[in-house]
mmCIF file of C-alpha atoms in Angstrom:
data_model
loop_
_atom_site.group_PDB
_atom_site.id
_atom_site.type_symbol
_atom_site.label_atom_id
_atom_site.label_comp_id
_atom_site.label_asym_id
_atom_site.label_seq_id
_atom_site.Cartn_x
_atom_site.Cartn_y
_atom_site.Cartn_z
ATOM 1 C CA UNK A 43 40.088 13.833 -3.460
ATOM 2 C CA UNK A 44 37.932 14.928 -0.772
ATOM 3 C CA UNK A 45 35.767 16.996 -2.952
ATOM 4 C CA UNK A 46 34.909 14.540 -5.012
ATOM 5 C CA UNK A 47 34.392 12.115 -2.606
ATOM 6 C CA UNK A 48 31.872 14.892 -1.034
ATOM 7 C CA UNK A 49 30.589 15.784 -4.622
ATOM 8 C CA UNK A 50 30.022 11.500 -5.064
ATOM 9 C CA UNK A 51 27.664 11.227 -1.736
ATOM 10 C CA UNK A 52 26.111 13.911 -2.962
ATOM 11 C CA UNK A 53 24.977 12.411 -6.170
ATOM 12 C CA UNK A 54 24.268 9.441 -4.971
ATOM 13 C CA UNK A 55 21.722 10.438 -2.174
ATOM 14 C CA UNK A 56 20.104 12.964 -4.603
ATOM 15 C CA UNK A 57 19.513 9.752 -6.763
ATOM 16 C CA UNK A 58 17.800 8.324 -3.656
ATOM 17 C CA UNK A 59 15.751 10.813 -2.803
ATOM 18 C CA UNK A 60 14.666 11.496 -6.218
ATOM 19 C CA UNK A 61 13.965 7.745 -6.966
ATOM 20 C CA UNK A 62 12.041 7.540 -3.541
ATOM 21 C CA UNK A 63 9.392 10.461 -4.014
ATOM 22 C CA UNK A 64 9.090 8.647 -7.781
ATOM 23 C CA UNK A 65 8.451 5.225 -6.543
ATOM 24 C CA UNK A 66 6.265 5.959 -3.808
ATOM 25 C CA UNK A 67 3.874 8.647 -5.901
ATOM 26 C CA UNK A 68 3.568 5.915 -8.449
ATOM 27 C CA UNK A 69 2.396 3.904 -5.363
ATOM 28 C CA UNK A 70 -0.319 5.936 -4.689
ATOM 29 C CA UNK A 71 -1.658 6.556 -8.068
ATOM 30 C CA UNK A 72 -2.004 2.556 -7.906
ATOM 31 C CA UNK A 73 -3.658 2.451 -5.027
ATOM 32 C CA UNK A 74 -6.212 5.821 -6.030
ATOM 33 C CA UNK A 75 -6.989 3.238 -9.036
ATOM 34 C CA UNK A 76 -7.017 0.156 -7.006
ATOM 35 C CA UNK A 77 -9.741 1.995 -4.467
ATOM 36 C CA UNK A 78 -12.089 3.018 -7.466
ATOM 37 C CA UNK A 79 -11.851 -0.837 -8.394
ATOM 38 C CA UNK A 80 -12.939 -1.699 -4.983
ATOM 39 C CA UNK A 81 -15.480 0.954 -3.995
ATOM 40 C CA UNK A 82 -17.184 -0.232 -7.615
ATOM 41 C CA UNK A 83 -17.115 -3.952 -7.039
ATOM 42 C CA UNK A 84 -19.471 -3.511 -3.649
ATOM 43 C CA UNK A 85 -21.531 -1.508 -5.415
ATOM 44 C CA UNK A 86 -22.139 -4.117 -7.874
ATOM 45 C CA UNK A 87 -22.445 -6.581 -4.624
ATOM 46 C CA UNK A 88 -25.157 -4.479 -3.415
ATOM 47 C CA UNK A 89 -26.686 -4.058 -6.060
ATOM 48 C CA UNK A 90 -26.761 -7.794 -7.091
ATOM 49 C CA UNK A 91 -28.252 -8.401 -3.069
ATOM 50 C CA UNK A 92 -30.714 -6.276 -3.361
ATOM 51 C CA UNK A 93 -31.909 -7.924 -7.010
ATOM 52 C CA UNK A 94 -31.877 -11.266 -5.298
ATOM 53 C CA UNK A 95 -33.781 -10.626 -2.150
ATOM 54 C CA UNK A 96 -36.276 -9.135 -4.127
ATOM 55 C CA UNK A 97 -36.721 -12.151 -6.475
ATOM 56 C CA UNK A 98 -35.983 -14.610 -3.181
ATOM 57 C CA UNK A 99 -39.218 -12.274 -1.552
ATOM 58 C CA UNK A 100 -41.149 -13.423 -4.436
ATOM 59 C CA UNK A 101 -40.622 -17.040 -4.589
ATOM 60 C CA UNK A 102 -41.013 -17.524 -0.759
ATOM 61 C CA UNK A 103 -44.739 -15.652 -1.105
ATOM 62 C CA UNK A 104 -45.812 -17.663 -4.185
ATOM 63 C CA UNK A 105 -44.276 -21.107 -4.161
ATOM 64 C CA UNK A 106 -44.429 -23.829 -1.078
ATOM 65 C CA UNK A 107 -41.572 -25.681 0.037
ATOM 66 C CA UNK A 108 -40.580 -28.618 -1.846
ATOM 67 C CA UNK A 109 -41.919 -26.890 -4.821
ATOM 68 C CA UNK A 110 -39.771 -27.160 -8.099
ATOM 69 C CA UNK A 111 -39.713 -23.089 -8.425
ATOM 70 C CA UNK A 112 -38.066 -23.292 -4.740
ATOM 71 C CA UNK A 113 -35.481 -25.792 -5.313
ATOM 72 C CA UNK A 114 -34.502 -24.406 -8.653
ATOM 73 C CA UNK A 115 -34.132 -20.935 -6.428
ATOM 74 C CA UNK A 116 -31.921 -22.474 -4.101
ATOM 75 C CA UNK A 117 -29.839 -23.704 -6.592
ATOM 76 C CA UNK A 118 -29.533 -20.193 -7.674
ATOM 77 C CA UNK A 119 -28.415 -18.908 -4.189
ATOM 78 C CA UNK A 120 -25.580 -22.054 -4.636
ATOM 79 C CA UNK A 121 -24.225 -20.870 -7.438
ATOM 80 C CA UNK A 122 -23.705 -16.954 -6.003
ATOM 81 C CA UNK A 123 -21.297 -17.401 -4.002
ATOM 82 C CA UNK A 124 -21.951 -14.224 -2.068
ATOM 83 C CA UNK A 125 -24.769 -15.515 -0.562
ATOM 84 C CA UNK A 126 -24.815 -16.954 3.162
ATOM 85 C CA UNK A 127 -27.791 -17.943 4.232
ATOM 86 C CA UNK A 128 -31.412 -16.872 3.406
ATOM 87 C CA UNK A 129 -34.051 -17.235 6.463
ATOM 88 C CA UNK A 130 -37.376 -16.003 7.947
ATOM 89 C CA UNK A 131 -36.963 -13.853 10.834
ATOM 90 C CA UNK A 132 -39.201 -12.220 13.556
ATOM 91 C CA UNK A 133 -38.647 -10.834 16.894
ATOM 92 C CA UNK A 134 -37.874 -13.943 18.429
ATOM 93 C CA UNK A 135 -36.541 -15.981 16.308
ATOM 94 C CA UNK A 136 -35.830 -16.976 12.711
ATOM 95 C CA UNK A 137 -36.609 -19.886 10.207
ATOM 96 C CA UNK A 138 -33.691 -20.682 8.049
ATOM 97 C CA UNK A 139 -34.694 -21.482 4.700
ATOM 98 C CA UNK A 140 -31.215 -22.112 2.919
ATOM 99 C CA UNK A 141 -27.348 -22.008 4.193
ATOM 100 C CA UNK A 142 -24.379 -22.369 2.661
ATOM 101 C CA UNK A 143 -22.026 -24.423 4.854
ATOM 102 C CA UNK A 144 -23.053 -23.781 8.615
ATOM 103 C CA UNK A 145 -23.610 -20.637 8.917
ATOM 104 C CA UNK A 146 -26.634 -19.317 10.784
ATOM 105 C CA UNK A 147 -28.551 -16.051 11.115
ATOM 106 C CA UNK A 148 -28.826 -13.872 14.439
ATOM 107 C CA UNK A 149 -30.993 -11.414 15.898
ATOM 108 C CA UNK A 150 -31.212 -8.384 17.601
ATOM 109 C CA UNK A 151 -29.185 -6.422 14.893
ATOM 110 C CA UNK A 152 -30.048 -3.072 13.646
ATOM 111 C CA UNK A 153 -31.325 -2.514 10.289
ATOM 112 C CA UNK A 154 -31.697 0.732 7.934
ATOM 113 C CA UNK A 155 -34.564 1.707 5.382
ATOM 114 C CA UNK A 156 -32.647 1.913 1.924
ATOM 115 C CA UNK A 157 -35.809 1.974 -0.231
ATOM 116 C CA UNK A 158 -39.224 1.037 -0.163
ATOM 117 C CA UNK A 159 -39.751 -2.495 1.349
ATOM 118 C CA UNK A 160 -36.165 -3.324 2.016
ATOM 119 C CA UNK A 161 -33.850 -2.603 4.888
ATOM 120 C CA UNK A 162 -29.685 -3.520 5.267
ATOM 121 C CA UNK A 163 -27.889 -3.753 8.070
ATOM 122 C CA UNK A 164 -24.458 -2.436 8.473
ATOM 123 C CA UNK A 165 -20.881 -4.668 8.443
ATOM 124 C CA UNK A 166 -21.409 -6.367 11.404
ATOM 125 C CA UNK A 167 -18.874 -9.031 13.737
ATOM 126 C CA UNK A 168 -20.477 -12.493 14.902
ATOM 127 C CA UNK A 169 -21.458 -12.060 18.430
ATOM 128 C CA UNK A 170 -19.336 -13.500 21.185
ATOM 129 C CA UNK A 171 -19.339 -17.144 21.569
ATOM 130 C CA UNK A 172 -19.808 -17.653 17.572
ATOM 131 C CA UNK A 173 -16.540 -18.439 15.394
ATOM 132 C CA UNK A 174 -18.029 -19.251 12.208
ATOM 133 C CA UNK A 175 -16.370 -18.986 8.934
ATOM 134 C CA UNK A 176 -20.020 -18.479 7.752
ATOM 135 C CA UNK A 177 -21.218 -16.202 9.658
ATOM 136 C CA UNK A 178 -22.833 -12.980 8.176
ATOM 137 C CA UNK A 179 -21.551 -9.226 8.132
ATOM 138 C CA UNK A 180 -23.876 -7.529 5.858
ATOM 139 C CA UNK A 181 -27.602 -8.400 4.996
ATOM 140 C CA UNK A 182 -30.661 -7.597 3.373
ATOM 141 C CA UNK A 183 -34.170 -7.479 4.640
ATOM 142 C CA UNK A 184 -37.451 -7.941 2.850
ATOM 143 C CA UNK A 185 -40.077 -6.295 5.137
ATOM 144 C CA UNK A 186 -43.320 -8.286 6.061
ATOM 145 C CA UNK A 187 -43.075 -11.213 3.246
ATOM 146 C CA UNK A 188 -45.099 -13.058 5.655
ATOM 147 C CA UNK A 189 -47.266 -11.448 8.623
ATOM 148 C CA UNK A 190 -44.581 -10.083 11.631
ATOM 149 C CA UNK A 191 -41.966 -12.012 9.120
ATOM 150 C CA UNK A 192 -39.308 -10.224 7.264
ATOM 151 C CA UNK A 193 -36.951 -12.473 4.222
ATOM 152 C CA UNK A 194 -33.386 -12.127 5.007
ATOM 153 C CA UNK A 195 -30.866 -12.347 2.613
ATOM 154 C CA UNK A 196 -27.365 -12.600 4.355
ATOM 155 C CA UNK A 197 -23.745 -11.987 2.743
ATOM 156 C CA UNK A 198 -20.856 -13.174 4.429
ATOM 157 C CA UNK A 199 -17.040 -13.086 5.580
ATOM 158 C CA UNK A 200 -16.320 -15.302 2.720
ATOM 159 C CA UNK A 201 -18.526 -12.953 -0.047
ATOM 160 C CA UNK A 202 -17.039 -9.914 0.884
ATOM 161 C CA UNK A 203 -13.426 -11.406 0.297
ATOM 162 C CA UNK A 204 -14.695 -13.550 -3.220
ATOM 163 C CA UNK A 205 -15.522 -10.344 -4.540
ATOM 164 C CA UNK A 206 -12.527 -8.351 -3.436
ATOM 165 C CA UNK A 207 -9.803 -10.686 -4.226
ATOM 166 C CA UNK A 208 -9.131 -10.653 -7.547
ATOM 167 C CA UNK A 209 -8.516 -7.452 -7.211
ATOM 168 C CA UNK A 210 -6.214 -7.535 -4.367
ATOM 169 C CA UNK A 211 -4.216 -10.911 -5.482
ATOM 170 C CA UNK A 212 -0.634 -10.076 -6.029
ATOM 171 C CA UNK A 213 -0.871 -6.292 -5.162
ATOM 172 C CA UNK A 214 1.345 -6.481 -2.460
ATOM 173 C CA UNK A 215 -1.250 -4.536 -0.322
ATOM 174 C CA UNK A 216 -3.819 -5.030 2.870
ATOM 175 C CA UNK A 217 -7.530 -4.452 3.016
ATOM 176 C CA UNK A 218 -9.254 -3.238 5.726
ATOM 177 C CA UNK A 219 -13.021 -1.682 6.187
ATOM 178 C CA UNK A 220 -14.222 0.462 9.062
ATOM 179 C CA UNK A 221 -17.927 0.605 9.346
ATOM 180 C CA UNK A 222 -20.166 3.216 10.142
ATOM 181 C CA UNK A 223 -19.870 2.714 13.767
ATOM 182 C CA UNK A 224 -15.848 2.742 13.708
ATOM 183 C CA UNK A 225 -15.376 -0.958 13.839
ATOM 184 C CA UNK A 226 -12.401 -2.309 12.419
ATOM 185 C CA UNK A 227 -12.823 -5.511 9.871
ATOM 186 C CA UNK A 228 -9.110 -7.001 8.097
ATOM 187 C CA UNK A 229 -10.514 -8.247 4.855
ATOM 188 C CA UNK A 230 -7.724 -9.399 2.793
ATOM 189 C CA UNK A 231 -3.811 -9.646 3.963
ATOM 190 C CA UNK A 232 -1.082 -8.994 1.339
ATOM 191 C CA UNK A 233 1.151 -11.981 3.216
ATOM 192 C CA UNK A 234 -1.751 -14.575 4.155
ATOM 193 C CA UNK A 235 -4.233 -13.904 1.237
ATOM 194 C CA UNK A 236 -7.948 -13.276 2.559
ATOM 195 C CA UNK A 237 -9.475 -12.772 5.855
ATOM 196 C CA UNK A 238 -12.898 -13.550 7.120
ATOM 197 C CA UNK A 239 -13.580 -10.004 9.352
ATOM 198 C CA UNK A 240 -14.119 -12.291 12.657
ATOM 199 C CA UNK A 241 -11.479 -10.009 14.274
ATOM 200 C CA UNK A 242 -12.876 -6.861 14.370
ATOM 201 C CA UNK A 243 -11.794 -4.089 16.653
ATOM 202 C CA UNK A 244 -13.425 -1.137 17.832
ATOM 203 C CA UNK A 245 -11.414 1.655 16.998
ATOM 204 C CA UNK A 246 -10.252 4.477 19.062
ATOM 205 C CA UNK A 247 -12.028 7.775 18.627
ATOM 206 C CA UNK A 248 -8.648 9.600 17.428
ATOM 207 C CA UNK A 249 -7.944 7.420 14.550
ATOM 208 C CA UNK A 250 -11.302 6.678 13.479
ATOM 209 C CA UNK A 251 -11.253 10.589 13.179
ATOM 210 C CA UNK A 252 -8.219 10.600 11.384
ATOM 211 C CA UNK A 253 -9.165 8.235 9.000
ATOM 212 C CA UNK A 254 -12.624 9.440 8.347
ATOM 213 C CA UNK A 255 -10.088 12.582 7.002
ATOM 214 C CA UNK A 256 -9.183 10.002 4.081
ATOM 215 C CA UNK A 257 -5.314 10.148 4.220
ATOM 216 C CA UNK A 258 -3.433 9.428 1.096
ATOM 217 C CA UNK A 259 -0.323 7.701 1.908
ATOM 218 C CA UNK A 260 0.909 8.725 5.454
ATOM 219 C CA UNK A 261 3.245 6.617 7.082
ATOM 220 C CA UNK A 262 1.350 5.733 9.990
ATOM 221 C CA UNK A 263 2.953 7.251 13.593
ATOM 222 C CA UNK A 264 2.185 4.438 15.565
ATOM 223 C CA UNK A 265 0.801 5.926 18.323
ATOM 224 C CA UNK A 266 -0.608 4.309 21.895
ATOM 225 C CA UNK A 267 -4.192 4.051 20.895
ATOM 226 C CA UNK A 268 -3.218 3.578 16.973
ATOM 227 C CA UNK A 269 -5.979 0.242 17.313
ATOM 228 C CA UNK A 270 -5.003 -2.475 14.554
ATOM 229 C CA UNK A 271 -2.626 -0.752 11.945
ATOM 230 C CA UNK A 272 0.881 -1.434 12.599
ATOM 231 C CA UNK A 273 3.190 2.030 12.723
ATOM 232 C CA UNK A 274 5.066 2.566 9.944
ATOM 233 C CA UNK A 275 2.786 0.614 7.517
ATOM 234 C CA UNK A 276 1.664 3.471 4.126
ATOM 235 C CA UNK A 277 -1.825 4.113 4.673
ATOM 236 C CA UNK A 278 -4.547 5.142 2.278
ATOM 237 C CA UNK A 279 -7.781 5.752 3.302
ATOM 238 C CA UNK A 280 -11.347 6.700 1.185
ATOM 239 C CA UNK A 281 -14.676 6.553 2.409
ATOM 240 C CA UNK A 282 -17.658 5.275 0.197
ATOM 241 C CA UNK A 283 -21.521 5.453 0.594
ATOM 242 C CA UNK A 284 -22.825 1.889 1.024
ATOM 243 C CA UNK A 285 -26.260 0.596 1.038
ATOM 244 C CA UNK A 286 -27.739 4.483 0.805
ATOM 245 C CA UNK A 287 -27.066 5.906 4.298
ATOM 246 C CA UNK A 288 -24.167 4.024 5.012
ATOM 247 C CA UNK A 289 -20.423 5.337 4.989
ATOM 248 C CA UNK A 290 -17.796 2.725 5.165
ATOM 249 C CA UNK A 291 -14.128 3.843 4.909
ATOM 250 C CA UNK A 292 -11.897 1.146 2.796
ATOM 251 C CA UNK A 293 -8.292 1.299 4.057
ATOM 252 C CA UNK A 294 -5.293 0.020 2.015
ATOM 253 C CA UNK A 295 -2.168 -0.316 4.166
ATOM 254 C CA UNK A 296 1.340 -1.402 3.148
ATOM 255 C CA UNK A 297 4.163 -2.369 5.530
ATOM 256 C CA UNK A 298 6.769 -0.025 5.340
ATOM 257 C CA UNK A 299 8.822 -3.121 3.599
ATOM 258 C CA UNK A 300 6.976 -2.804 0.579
ATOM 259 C CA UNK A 301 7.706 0.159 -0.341
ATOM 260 C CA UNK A 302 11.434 0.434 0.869
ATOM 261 C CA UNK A 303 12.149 -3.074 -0.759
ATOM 262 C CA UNK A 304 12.250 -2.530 -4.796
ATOM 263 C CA UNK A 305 13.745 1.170 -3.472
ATOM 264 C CA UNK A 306 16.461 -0.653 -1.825
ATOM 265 C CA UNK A 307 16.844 -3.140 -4.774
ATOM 266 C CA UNK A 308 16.658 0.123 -7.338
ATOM 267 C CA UNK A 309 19.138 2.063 -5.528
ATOM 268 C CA UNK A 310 21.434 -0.916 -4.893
ATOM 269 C CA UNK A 311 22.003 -1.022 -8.893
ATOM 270 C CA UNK A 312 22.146 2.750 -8.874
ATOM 271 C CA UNK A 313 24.621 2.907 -6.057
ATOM 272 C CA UNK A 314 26.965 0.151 -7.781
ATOM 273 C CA UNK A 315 27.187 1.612 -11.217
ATOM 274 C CA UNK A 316 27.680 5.326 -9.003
ATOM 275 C CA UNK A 317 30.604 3.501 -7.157
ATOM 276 C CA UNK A 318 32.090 2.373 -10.248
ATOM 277 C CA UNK A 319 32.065 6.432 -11.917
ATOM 278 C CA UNK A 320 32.769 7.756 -8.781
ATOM 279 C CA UNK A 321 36.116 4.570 -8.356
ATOM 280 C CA UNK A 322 37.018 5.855 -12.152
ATOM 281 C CA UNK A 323 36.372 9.775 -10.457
ATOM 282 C CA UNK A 324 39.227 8.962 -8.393
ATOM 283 C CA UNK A 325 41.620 7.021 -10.274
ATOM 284 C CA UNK A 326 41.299 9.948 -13.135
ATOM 285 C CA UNK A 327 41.794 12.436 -9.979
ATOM 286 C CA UNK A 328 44.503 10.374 -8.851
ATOM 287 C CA UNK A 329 46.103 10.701 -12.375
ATOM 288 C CA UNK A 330 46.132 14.396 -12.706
ATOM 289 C CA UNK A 331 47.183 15.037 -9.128
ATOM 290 C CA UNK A 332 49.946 12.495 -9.673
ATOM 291 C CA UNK A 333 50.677 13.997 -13.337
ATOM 292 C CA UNK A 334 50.267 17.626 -11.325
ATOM 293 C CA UNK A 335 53.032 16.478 -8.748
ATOM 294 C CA UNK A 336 55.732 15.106 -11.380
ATOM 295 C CA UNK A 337 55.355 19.013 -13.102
ATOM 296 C CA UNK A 338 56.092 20.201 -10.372
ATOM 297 C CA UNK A 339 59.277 18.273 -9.782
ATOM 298 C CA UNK A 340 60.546 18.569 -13.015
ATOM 299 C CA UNK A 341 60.066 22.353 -12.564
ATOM 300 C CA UNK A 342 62.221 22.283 -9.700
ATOM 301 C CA UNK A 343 64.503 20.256 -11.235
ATOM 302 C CA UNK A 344 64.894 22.769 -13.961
ATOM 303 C CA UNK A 345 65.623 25.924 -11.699
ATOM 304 C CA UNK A 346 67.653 23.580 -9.408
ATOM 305 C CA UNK A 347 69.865 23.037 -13.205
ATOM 306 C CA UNK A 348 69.313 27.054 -14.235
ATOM 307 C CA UNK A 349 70.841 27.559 -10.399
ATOM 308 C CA UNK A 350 73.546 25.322 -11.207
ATOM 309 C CA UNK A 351 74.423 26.549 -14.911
ATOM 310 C CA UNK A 352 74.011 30.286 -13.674
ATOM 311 C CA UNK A 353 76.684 29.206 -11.102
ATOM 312 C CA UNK A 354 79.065 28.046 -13.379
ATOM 313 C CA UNK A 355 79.159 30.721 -15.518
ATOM 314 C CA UNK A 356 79.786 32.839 -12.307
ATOM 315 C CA UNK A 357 82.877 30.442 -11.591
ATOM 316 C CA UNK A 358 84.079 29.915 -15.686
ATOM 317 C CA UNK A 359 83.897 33.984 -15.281
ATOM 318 C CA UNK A 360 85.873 34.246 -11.780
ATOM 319 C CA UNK A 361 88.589 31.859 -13.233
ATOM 320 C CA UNK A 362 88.625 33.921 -16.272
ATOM 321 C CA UNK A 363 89.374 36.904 -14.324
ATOM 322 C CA UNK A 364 91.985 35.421 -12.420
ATOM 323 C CA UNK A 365 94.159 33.833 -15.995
ATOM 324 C CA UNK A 366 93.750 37.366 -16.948
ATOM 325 C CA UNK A 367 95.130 39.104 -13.875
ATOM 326 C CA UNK A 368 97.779 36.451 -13.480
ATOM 327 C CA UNK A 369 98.578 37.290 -17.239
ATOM 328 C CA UNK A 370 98.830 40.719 -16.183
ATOM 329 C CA UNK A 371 101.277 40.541 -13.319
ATOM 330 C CA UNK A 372 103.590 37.997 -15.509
ATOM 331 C CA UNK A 373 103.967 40.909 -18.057
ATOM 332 C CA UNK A 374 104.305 43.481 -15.532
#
């Protein structure tokens, strides 16, 4: 009984194990897909910014305000909705030309040649004292559309999660981008749905390090300076090339939950229909020792009887010997 109570445990946390390392590799291949997905959606974002500052450059030069080219333009930058705000800009201050909602542009940002004429900046928080859905993280300059005057073309919070979320909805996973400078920006959550990246957070130098190394699917330690990601959570880092000269590193992270959760619920069936064969195990075991002890009895029982028989013969043949003896001395 004890072996194969022993030889049962066994089974069933072999069955665990191996249904663990199979759920959570199929994880990752998920996610290694879901990160191509991603890193080719802002592509196409950047892409599409770059297309539209350009024309937007063009339209501001040749047309005047009020014009029916300009208002027909506008209505273009309404219907994209990753488009913040479009404004004229110079050292000390900036014209806006069109907004979406209230967000505004701000200065004193730093900017990067990506080809000739135009310059991006990289995923940037609001500055303090600004809480605005609307504000922008990532835009694109025209250079001198108007004498010491650049055009820029601003996406936002919002954008960045419009173009991401269909891709994210109902994945059961996290979003997060760290910037060039090793700022931390939550795009989507898997429990809330999406997140404008107000809250960034400077990352520590250690785990900015250590996800520049791209880790695929560590369980995160948790350590004291571990910034924003919450120990324990699976996280999968890869870096991308944004804007030309620009490395961002998009970071999908799972609580630990997620992945023990449909493991738990797998095993649970697994365990009950390995408790049922390993009840019938016993009761079969049970049998045969059962069946094993009644042998045994009944061969007892049958030397006890040989015993027995072989001592009546000894006694038939005693009394035997004694008719015969008295026989004799009745004669004599």
């Amino acid at each position: 009984i004890v072996a194969t109570v022993i030889a049962t445990l066994g089974k069933v946390v072999a069955v665990y194990l191996q249904q663990r390392a199979v759920l959570v590799e199929s994880h990752l291949l998920q996610q290694d897909r879901l990160l191509l997905e991603l890193e080719s959606a802002f592509e196409q974002l950047q892409e599409r910014q770059m297309r539209t500052a350009s024309l937007m450059a063009h339209v501001v030069r040749n047309f005047q305000t009020g014009s029916e080219v300009r208002s027909r333009s506008w209505s273009l930058l309404a219907s994209d909705s990753s488009v913040g705000h479009l404004a004229q800009v110079h050292k000390r201050g900036a014209r806006l030309l069109w907004s979406r909602g209230d967000h505004q542009p701000w200065l004193a940002r730093e900017f990067f040649s990506e080809r000739s004429g135009l310059s991006v900046s990289d995923l940037e928080a609001p500055p303090p004292g600004r809480d605005s859905t609307w504000d922008a993280v990532l835009s694109v300059r025209v250079k001198s559309v108007f004498p010491g005057q650049d055009l820029e073309l601003a996406a936002t919070g919002h954008s960045l999660r419009s173009v991401i979320e269909p891709f994210l909805l109902n994945r059961g996973v996290s979003l997060s981008v760290v910037n060039n400078n090793g700022t931390w920006f939550p795009l989507y959550d898997r429990d809330s749905g999406g997140l404008e990246p107000r809250d960034a957070t400077p990352l520590p130098r250690s785990v900015f390090e250590e996800l520049k190394a791209q880790p695929r699917g560590i369980l995160w330690t948790g350590l004291s300076d571990s910034g924003p990601l919450v120990a324990g959570s699976l996280v999968h880092a890869r870096q991308t090339r944004i804007w030309g000269n620009l490395h961002w590193i998009l970071v999908l992270h799972v609580p630990r939950r997620e992945i023990t959760a449909p493991l738990i619920a797998q095993f649970g069936r697994t365990g009950v229909l390995l408790g049922i064969l390993g009840a019938l195990w016993m009761a079969m075991a049970w049998v045969l020792v059962r069946r094993d002890l009644r042998l045994s009895r009944l061969e007892e029982d049958i030397d006890h009887l040989r015993e027995l028989r072989r001592k009546d013969e000894q006694l038939v043949q005693a009394e035997k010997l004694a008719s015969i003896g008295i026989l004799a001395s009745g004669v004599a």
